[in-house]
Structure formats: C-alpha cells, structure tokens
PDB file of C-alpha atoms in Angstrom:
ATOM      1  CA  ASP A   1     103.974 223.751 258.072  1.00  0.00           C
ATOM      2  CA  THR A   2     102.218 219.901 258.219  1.00  0.00           C
ATOM      3  CA  GLY A   3     101.069 218.864 255.188  1.00  0.00           C
ATOM      4  CA  VAL A   4      98.616 219.298 252.496  1.00  0.00           C
ATOM      5  CA  SER A   5      94.755 219.506 254.307  1.00  0.00           C
ATOM      6  CA  GLN A   6      91.264 218.588 253.582  1.00  0.00           C
ATOM      7  CA  ASP A   7      88.085 219.577 255.186  1.00  0.00           C
ATOM      8  CA  PRO A   8      85.851 218.059 255.805  1.00  0.00           C
ATOM      9  CA  ARG A   9      87.451 214.356 256.161  1.00  0.00           C
ATOM     10  CA  HIS A  10      84.338 213.004 255.503  1.00  0.00           C
ATOM     11  CA  LYS A  11      80.693 214.441 254.486  1.00  0.00           C
ATOM     12  CA  ILE A  12      77.145 213.239 253.927  1.00  0.00           C
ATOM     13  CA  THR A  13      74.696 214.973 251.195  1.00  0.00           C
ATOM     14  CA  LYS A  14      70.982 214.632 249.839  1.00  0.00           C
ATOM     15  CA  ARG A  15      71.514 214.254 246.314  1.00  0.00           C
ATOM     16  CA  GLY A  16      70.668 217.208 244.552  1.00  0.00           C
ATOM     17  CA  GLN A  17      72.578 219.383 247.377  1.00  0.00           C
ATOM     18  CA  ASN A  18      75.448 221.793 246.577  1.00  0.00           C
ATOM     19  CA  VAL A  19      79.045 220.594 248.789  1.00  0.00           C
ATOM     20  CA  THR A  20      82.271 222.143 249.124  1.00  0.00           C
ATOM     21  CA  PHE A  21      85.699 220.772 249.624  1.00  0.00           C
ATOM     22  CA  ARG A  22      88.867 222.336 250.797  1.00  0.00           C
ATOM     23  CA  CYS A  23      92.555 221.833 250.141  1.00  0.00           C
ATOM     24  CA  ASP A  24      96.024 223.590 252.027  1.00  0.00           C
ATOM     25  CA  PRO A  25      98.337 222.770 249.952  1.00  0.00           C
ATOM     26  CA  ILE A  26     101.913 223.008 251.239  1.00  0.00           C
ATOM     27  CA  SER A  27     102.839 226.566 251.938  1.00  0.00           C
ATOM     28  CA  GLU A  28     105.711 226.587 249.391  1.00  0.00           C
ATOM     29  CA  HIS A  29     104.310 224.568 246.891  1.00  0.00           C
ATOM     30  CA  ASN A  30     103.448 226.125 243.276  1.00  0.00           C
ATOM     31  CA  ARG A  31     101.516 222.780 242.198  1.00  0.00           C
ATOM     32  CA  LEU A  32      98.236 221.219 242.989  1.00  0.00           C
ATOM     33  CA  TYR A  33      96.034 218.535 241.935  1.00  0.00           C
ATOM     34  CA  TRP A  34      92.340 217.165 243.092  1.00  0.00           C
ATOM     35  CA  TYR A  35      91.593 213.249 241.985  1.00  0.00           C
ATOM     36  CA  ARG A  36      88.778 211.732 243.209  1.00  0.00           C
ATOM     37  CA  GLN A  37      88.664 208.062 243.676  1.00  0.00           C
ATOM     38  CA  THR A  38      86.570 205.333 243.467  1.00  0.00           C
ATOM     39  CA  LEU A  39      86.402 202.015 245.787  1.00  0.00           C
ATOM     40  CA  GLY A  40      88.978 199.541 244.312  1.00  0.00           C
ATOM     41  CA  GLN A  41      90.517 201.851 242.148  1.00  0.00           C
ATOM     42  CA  GLY A  42      93.326 204.365 241.430  1.00  0.00           C
ATOM     43  CA  PRO A  43      92.882 208.140 241.881  1.00  0.00           C
ATOM     44  CA  GLU A  44      92.185 209.588 238.800  1.00  0.00           C
ATOM     45  CA  PHE A  45      92.629 213.098 237.557  1.00  0.00           C
ATOM     46  CA  LEU A  46      90.192 215.320 237.591  1.00  0.00           C
ATOM     47  CA  THR A  47      92.116 219.053 237.541  1.00  0.00           C
ATOM     48  CA  TYR A  48      94.984 220.457 238.566  1.00  0.00           C
ATOM     49  CA  PHE A  49      95.983 224.046 238.842  1.00  0.00           C
ATOM     50  CA  GLN A  50     100.394 226.655 238.668  1.00  0.00           C
ATOM     51  CA  ASN A  51      99.932 228.615 241.139  1.00  0.00           C
ATOM     52  CA  GLU A  52      96.370 230.291 240.727  1.00  0.00           C
ATOM     53  CA  ALA A  53      96.300 228.725 236.989  1.00  0.00           C
ATOM     54  CA  GLN A  54      93.456 225.941 235.959  1.00  0.00           C
ATOM     55  CA  LEU A  55      96.171 224.119 233.491  1.00  0.00           C
ATOM     56  CA  GLU A  56      93.874 221.072 232.692  1.00  0.00           C
ATOM     57  CA  LYS A  57      90.962 219.344 233.248  1.00  0.00           C
ATOM     58  CA  SER A  58      89.808 216.297 233.349  1.00  0.00           C
ATOM     59  CA  ARG A  59      86.681 215.318 230.963  1.00  0.00           C
ATOM     60  CA  LEU A  60      85.876 213.568 234.197  1.00  0.00           C
ATOM     61  CA  LEU A  61      84.823 216.849 235.650  1.00  0.00           C
ATOM     62  CA  SER A  62      81.180 217.426 234.142  1.00  0.00           C
ATOM     63  CA  ASP A  63      79.880 220.785 233.962  1.00  0.00           C
ATOM     64  CA  ARG A  64      79.261 220.445 237.834  1.00  0.00           C
ATOM     65  CA  PHE A  65      82.106 220.388 239.345  1.00  0.00           C
ATOM     66  CA  SER A  66      83.780 223.188 239.673  1.00  0.00           C
ATOM     67  CA  ALA A  67      87.602 224.392 240.927  1.00  0.00           C
ATOM     68  CA  GLU A  68      88.969 227.325 241.876  1.00  0.00           C
ATOM     69  CA  ARG A  69      92.843 228.218 243.707  1.00  0.00           C
ATOM     70  CA  PRO A  70      91.955 232.602 243.720  1.00  0.00           C
ATOM     71  CA  LYS A  71      95.299 233.493 245.112  1.00  0.00           C
ATOM     72  CA  GLY A  72      97.265 230.694 244.496  1.00  0.00           C
ATOM     73  CA  SER A  73      97.312 228.629 248.295  1.00  0.00           C
ATOM     74  CA  PHE A  74      94.031 227.275 249.069  1.00  0.00           C
ATOM     75  CA  SER A  75      91.911 225.893 246.706  1.00  0.00           C
ATOM     76  CA  THR A  76      88.243 224.521 246.627  1.00  0.00           C
ATOM     77  CA  LEU A  77      86.513 221.589 244.610  1.00  0.00           C
ATOM     78  CA  GLU A  78      82.945 222.660 243.964  1.00  0.00           C
ATOM     79  CA  ILE A  79      80.320 219.851 243.238  1.00  0.00           C
ATOM     80  CA  GLN A  80      76.966 221.147 242.247  1.00  0.00           C
ATOM     81  CA  ARG A  81      73.394 218.947 242.458  1.00  0.00           C
ATOM     82  CA  THR A  82      75.203 215.958 242.807  1.00  0.00           C
ATOM     83  CA  GLU A  83      74.253 212.836 241.961  1.00  0.00           C
ATOM     84  CA  GLN A  84      74.971 209.500 243.595  1.00  0.00           C
ATOM     85  CA  GLY A  85      77.829 208.832 240.857  1.00  0.00           C
ATOM     86  CA  ASP A  86      79.600 211.090 242.589  1.00  0.00           C
ATOM     87  CA  SER A  87      80.672 209.047 245.741  1.00  0.00           C
ATOM     88  CA  ALA A  88      83.869 208.731 246.060  1.00  0.00           C
ATOM     89  CA  MET A  89      86.897 209.662 247.788  1.00  0.00           C
ATOM     90  CA  TYR A  90      88.591 213.018 247.020  1.00  0.00           C
ATOM     91  CA  LEU A  91      91.841 213.597 246.991  1.00  0.00           C
ATOM     92  CA  CYS A  92      94.705 216.635 247.075  1.00  0.00           C
ATOM     93  CA  ALA A  93      98.081 217.178 246.637  1.00  0.00           C
ATOM     94  CA  SER A  94     100.407 218.889 245.609  1.00  0.00           C
ATOM     95  CA  SER A  95     104.156 219.430 244.937  1.00  0.00           C
ATOM     96  CA  GLU A  96     107.178 221.898 243.604  1.00  0.00           C
ATOM     97  CA  GLY A  97     107.185 221.636 240.174  1.00  0.00           C
ATOM     98  CA  GLN A  98     107.395 217.795 239.319  1.00  0.00           C
ATOM     99  CA  ALA A  99     109.183 216.813 242.601  1.00  0.00           C
ATOM    100  CA  GLY A 100     107.432 215.364 245.020  1.00  0.00           C
ATOM    101  CA  ALA A 101     104.107 214.473 245.261  1.00  0.00           C
ATOM    102  CA  PHE A 102     102.758 215.268 248.849  1.00  0.00           C
ATOM    103  CA  PHE A 103      99.276 214.119 249.361  1.00  0.00           C
ATOM    104  CA  GLY A 104      96.598 214.678 251.941  1.00  0.00           C
ATOM    105  CA  GLN A 105      94.632 212.294 253.909  1.00  0.00           C
ATOM    106  CA  GLY A 106      91.036 213.032 251.162  1.00  0.00           C
ATOM    107  CA  THR A 107      87.728 214.019 251.728  1.00  0.00           C
ATOM    108  CA  ARG A 108      85.074 211.008 251.646  1.00  0.00           C
ATOM    109  CA  LEU A 109      81.843 211.904 249.846  1.00  0.00           C
ATOM    110  CA  THR A 110      78.430 210.047 249.993  1.00  0.00           C
ATOM    111  CA  VAL A 111      75.561 211.311 248.610  1.00  0.00           C
ATOM    112  CA  VAL A 112      72.534 209.477 249.889  1.00  0.00           C
TER     113      VAL A 112
ATOM    114  CA  LYS B   1      95.125 199.827 228.136  1.00  0.00           C
ATOM    115  CA  ASN B   2      95.506 201.947 231.393  1.00  0.00           C
ATOM    116  CA  GLU B   3      99.386 204.013 230.630  1.00  0.00           C
ATOM    117  CA  VAL B   4      99.754 202.882 234.388  1.00  0.00           C
ATOM    118  CA  GLU B   5      99.696 198.898 235.147  1.00  0.00           C
ATOM    119  CA  GLN B   6     100.293 196.837 238.181  1.00  0.00           C
ATOM    120  CA  SER B   7     100.568 193.283 239.276  1.00  0.00           C
ATOM    121  CA  PRO B   8      99.492 191.162 241.310  1.00  0.00           C
ATOM    122  CA  GLN B   9      96.015 193.274 241.566  1.00  0.00           C
ATOM    123  CA  ASN B  10      95.724 191.385 245.068  1.00  0.00           C
ATOM    124  CA  LEU B  11      98.390 189.768 247.359  1.00  0.00           C
ATOM    125  CA  THR B  12      97.750 187.405 250.164  1.00  0.00           C
ATOM    126  CA  ALA B  13     101.030 186.221 252.276  1.00  0.00           C
ATOM    127  CA  GLN B  14     102.640 185.183 255.536  1.00  0.00           C
ATOM    128  CA  GLU B  15     104.508 187.380 258.074  1.00  0.00           C
ATOM    129  CA  GLY B  16     108.364 187.021 256.922  1.00  0.00           C
ATOM    130  CA  GLU B  17     107.862 186.477 253.174  1.00  0.00           C
ATOM    131  CA  PHE B  18     109.232 188.297 250.641  1.00  0.00           C
ATOM    132  CA  ILE B  19     107.136 190.011 249.107  1.00  0.00           C
ATOM    133  CA  THR B  20     107.290 192.329 245.050  1.00  0.00           C
ATOM    134  CA  ILE B  21     104.998 194.583 243.905  1.00  0.00           C
ATOM    135  CA  ASN B  22     105.580 195.520 239.538  1.00  0.00           C
ATOM    136  CA  CYS B  23     104.272 198.264 237.436  1.00  0.00           C
ATOM    137  CA  SER B  24     104.656 198.410 234.204  1.00  0.00           C
ATOM    138  CA  TYR B  25     104.084 202.240 231.877  1.00  0.00           C
ATOM    139  CA  SER B  26     103.187 203.383 229.153  1.00  0.00           C
ATOM    140  CA  VAL B  27     104.127 206.656 228.240  1.00  0.00           C
ATOM    141  CA  GLY B  28     107.456 208.409 228.783  1.00  0.00           C
ATOM    142  CA  ILE B  29     108.423 209.465 232.049  1.00  0.00           C
ATOM    143  CA  SER B  30     110.036 212.120 233.809  1.00  0.00           C
ATOM    144  CA  ALA B  31     109.932 209.988 237.442  1.00  0.00           C
ATOM    145  CA  LEU B  32     107.513 207.696 238.962  1.00  0.00           C
ATOM    146  CA  HIS B  33     106.338 207.319 243.127  1.00  0.00           C
ATOM    147  CA  TRP B  34     105.467 204.227 244.894  1.00  0.00           C
ATOM    148  CA  LEU B  35     102.618 205.468 247.529  1.00  0.00           C
ATOM    149  CA  GLN B  36     101.424 203.057 250.130  1.00  0.00           C
ATOM    150  CA  GLN B  37      97.910 203.580 251.133  1.00  0.00           C
ATOM    151  CA  HIS B  38      96.060 203.051 253.722  1.00  0.00           C
ATOM    152  CA  PRO B  39      92.080 202.305 255.253  1.00  0.00           C
ATOM    153  CA  GLY B  40      90.714 205.348 256.007  1.00  0.00           C
ATOM    154  CA  GLY B  41      92.121 207.170 252.790  1.00  0.00           C
ATOM    155  CA  GLY B  42      95.671 208.708 253.604  1.00  0.00           C
ATOM    156  CA  ILE B  43      97.888 207.807 250.627  1.00  0.00           C
ATOM    157  CA  VAL B  44     101.937 208.602 251.620  1.00  0.00           C
ATOM    158  CA  SER B  45     104.743 208.564 249.405  1.00  0.00           C
ATOM    159  CA  LEU B  46     106.959 205.757 249.899  1.00  0.00           C
ATOM    160  CA  PHE B  47     109.754 206.906 247.209  1.00  0.00           C
ATOM    161  CA  MET B  48     109.807 208.330 243.751  1.00  0.00           C
ATOM    162  CA  LEU B  49     112.516 207.527 241.422  1.00  0.00           C
ATOM    163  CA  SER B  50     114.048 208.514 238.205  1.00  0.00           C
ATOM    164  CA  SER B  51     116.273 205.860 237.730  1.00  0.00           C
ATOM    165  CA  GLY B  52     118.615 202.825 239.507  1.00  0.00           C
ATOM    166  CA  LYS B  53     116.882 201.624 242.736  1.00  0.00           C
ATOM    167  CA  LYS B  54     115.996 203.477 246.334  1.00  0.00           C
ATOM    168  CA  LYS B  55     115.906 201.420 249.365  1.00  0.00           C
ATOM    169  CA  HIS B  56     114.106 202.925 253.182  1.00  0.00           C
ATOM    170  CA  GLY B  57     114.220 199.594 255.968  1.00  0.00           C
ATOM    171  CA  ARG B  58     112.517 196.849 254.364  1.00  0.00           C
ATOM    172  CA  LEU B  59     111.242 198.610 251.307  1.00  0.00           C
ATOM    173  CA  ILE B  60     113.891 198.669 248.325  1.00  0.00           C
ATOM    174  CA  ALA B  61     111.868 200.593 244.867  1.00  0.00           C
ATOM    175  CA  THR B  62     114.191 199.658 241.865  1.00  0.00           C
ATOM    176  CA  ILE B  63     113.261 200.768 238.031  1.00  0.00           C
ATOM    177  CA  ASN B  64     114.209 199.938 234.975  1.00  0.00           C
ATOM    178  CA  ILE B  65     113.924 202.905 232.535  1.00  0.00           C
ATOM    179  CA  GLN B  66     114.725 201.483 229.543  1.00  0.00           C
ATOM    180  CA  GLU B  67     111.970 198.780 229.320  1.00  0.00           C
ATOM    181  CA  LYS B  68     109.196 201.392 231.334  1.00  0.00           C
ATOM    182  CA  HIS B  69     109.101 198.704 234.621  1.00  0.00           C
ATOM    183  CA  SER B  70     109.070 199.174 238.331  1.00  0.00           C
ATOM    184  CA  SER B  71     109.637 197.167 240.833  1.00  0.00           C
ATOM    185  CA  LEU B  72     108.360 197.315 245.305  1.00  0.00           C
ATOM    186  CA  HIS B  73     109.906 194.925 247.989  1.00  0.00           C
ATOM    187  CA  ILE B  74     109.135 194.146 251.056  1.00  0.00           C
ATOM    188  CA  THR B  75     111.795 192.215 252.346  1.00  0.00           C
ATOM    189  CA  ALA B  76     110.473 189.907 255.729  1.00  0.00           C
ATOM    190  CA  SER B  77     107.248 191.325 255.361  1.00  0.00           C
ATOM    191  CA  HIS B  78     104.472 191.913 258.503  1.00  0.00           C
ATOM    192  CA  PRO B  79     100.972 192.222 259.210  1.00  0.00           C
ATOM    193  CA  ARG B  80     101.460 195.656 259.105  1.00  0.00           C
ATOM    194  CA  ASP B  81     102.424 196.714 255.561  1.00  0.00           C
ATOM    195  CA  SER B  82      98.906 195.105 254.884  1.00  0.00           C
ATOM    196  CA  ALA B  83      98.050 198.014 252.631  1.00  0.00           C
ATOM    197  CA  VAL B  84      97.155 199.194 249.100  1.00  0.00           C
ATOM    198  CA  TYR B  85     100.117 200.078 246.826  1.00  0.00           C
ATOM    199  CA  ILE B  86      99.784 202.505 244.262  1.00  0.00           C
ATOM    200  CA  CYS B  87     102.612 203.482 240.906  1.00  0.00           C
ATOM    201  CA  ALA B  88     102.254 206.772 239.925  1.00  0.00           C
ATOM    202  CA  VAL B  89     104.040 208.562 236.961  1.00  0.00           C
ATOM    203  CA  TRP B  90     104.917 212.162 236.109  1.00  0.00           C
ATOM    204  CA  GLY B  91     104.180 211.918 232.909  1.00  0.00           C
ATOM    205  CA  GLY B  92     104.620 214.595 229.742  1.00  0.00           C
ATOM    206  CA  ALA B  93     100.954 215.731 230.628  1.00  0.00           C
ATOM    207  CA  GLN B  94     102.481 217.183 233.527  1.00  0.00           C
ATOM    208  CA  LYS B  95     100.050 215.386 236.019  1.00  0.00           C
ATOM    209  CA  LEU B  96     100.764 211.396 238.098  1.00  0.00           C
ATOM    210  CA  VAL B  97      98.942 209.165 236.266  1.00  0.00           C
ATOM    211  CA  PHE B  98      97.638 206.333 238.877  1.00  0.00           C
ATOM    212  CA  GLY B  99      97.957 202.532 238.420  1.00  0.00           C
ATOM    213  CA  GLN B 100      95.092 200.568 239.724  1.00  0.00           C
ATOM    214  CA  GLY B 101      96.852 199.572 242.621  1.00  0.00           C
ATOM    215  CA  THR B 102      97.782 196.580 244.638  1.00  0.00           C
ATOM    216  CA  ARG B 103      96.341 195.506 247.590  1.00  0.00           C
ATOM    217  CA  LEU B 104      98.231 193.481 250.358  1.00  0.00           C
ATOM    218  CA  THR B 105      97.455 191.608 253.196  1.00  0.00           C
ATOM    219  CA  ILE B 106      99.775 190.197 255.070  1.00  0.00           C
ATOM    220  CA  ASN B 107      98.605 187.217 257.729  1.00  0.00           C
ATOM    221  CA  PRO B 108     100.116 185.934 260.841  1.00  0.00           C
TER     222      PRO B 108
END
C-alpha cells in the first residue's frame, strides 16, 4: 500500500456539469476525511466516514455535494451542477482512529 | 475567531536562518499535526505530537498543552524548505481542524 491516492489529480469542467472524485485510503484505515482548500487558505472540513458510515457533514457541503463510502474502503465525492465557486483543491485523508492522518495529493477542480 | 491560529501568515528569510512558526488553538485536543504543503497541493505530515517535543532532522516541534500552543522550528533553513506549513489539531469532534497555514520562503 503506497498511501492515500486520489483520482483525478486535475479536473476542468464547465459550469453546470457534474463531477466525481475518488479517494482510495490506506487499506487498514477506518476513517476517511474530505477537505476543501481554496487558494491561500487552510483546508476546510467537508465530511468524514468511519468505515461506511458518514458521521459528520459540514455546512459547507451543500445539497449539490454528496459523498459515499459504500464498502468502507474507497470513497467518492460528487458535485452536481458545478459552480465557479466550487473551484478548489479537494483533499482526502485517512487515519486509524486519531492516529496520524495521511493525505492524498488532492484533486484540483477548475470550473470554467 | 478561528479555532486554530497560525503566525506569521507569511515569512521570508535567508538561507541558514533559524525559523519559528507558531500555532495557537482554542479547543481541547488529543493531538496536533504539523503538515507541509508544496506547490501542487500534496500534503505531507511532518509531526504528530500530544506532548513535549519531537525532532526530525532539522525540524523540531514543541507543544505546550496547558498554554494551547505549539511551535515548529527549522534550523539551518534551506530554499527547499520553502512551502506552506499547516498546523492541524484533533479536536473533540473527531476531525482535524486546520490553521490557515504559514507560507515560508527561504531565499538563497
């Protein structure tokens, strides 16, 4: 296992289109987190899973955003009807409880 | 007020200088991360600590739980240390809360 991987690394989409990102955590990690980072800011929490259960969602996660972790392994984050304000880096992290968190390289989304 | 505050937000120094980045937090925590982020986005965890001090190469991290404060020090700084350094805490809500980051530039 080489760490947390995210796919794609970059995504350019037209406003109004739907996009889906994938995160593969470290295999033995039960927790998976999604964060969003805009330019010059620290990452902001979006949502997290313990195994397949989505335990918390940020108010930042509007109705257009949905995240799943169907088998407690990989996770997907979907944004429907993208807006220019959705342009950001989307980061995934995983951990075993509150032991060290490991981060993916992120998916950079640009909505044009 | 953010739960995690870092200072300074930007820091420029000359190669060889001793660097200190500070992190203060307002919530009870179980542990604190120092993270490094290079242009391009990837985040690397440098340290996770819940008490005392840790050292790895030229990097030293300290934490004072009573004062809710942590520092990251870089000795003999080098241009390759140029990056954004982010403090993040495991709070009671069981998620990492991040500071805004400190952009460090080391000039040769």
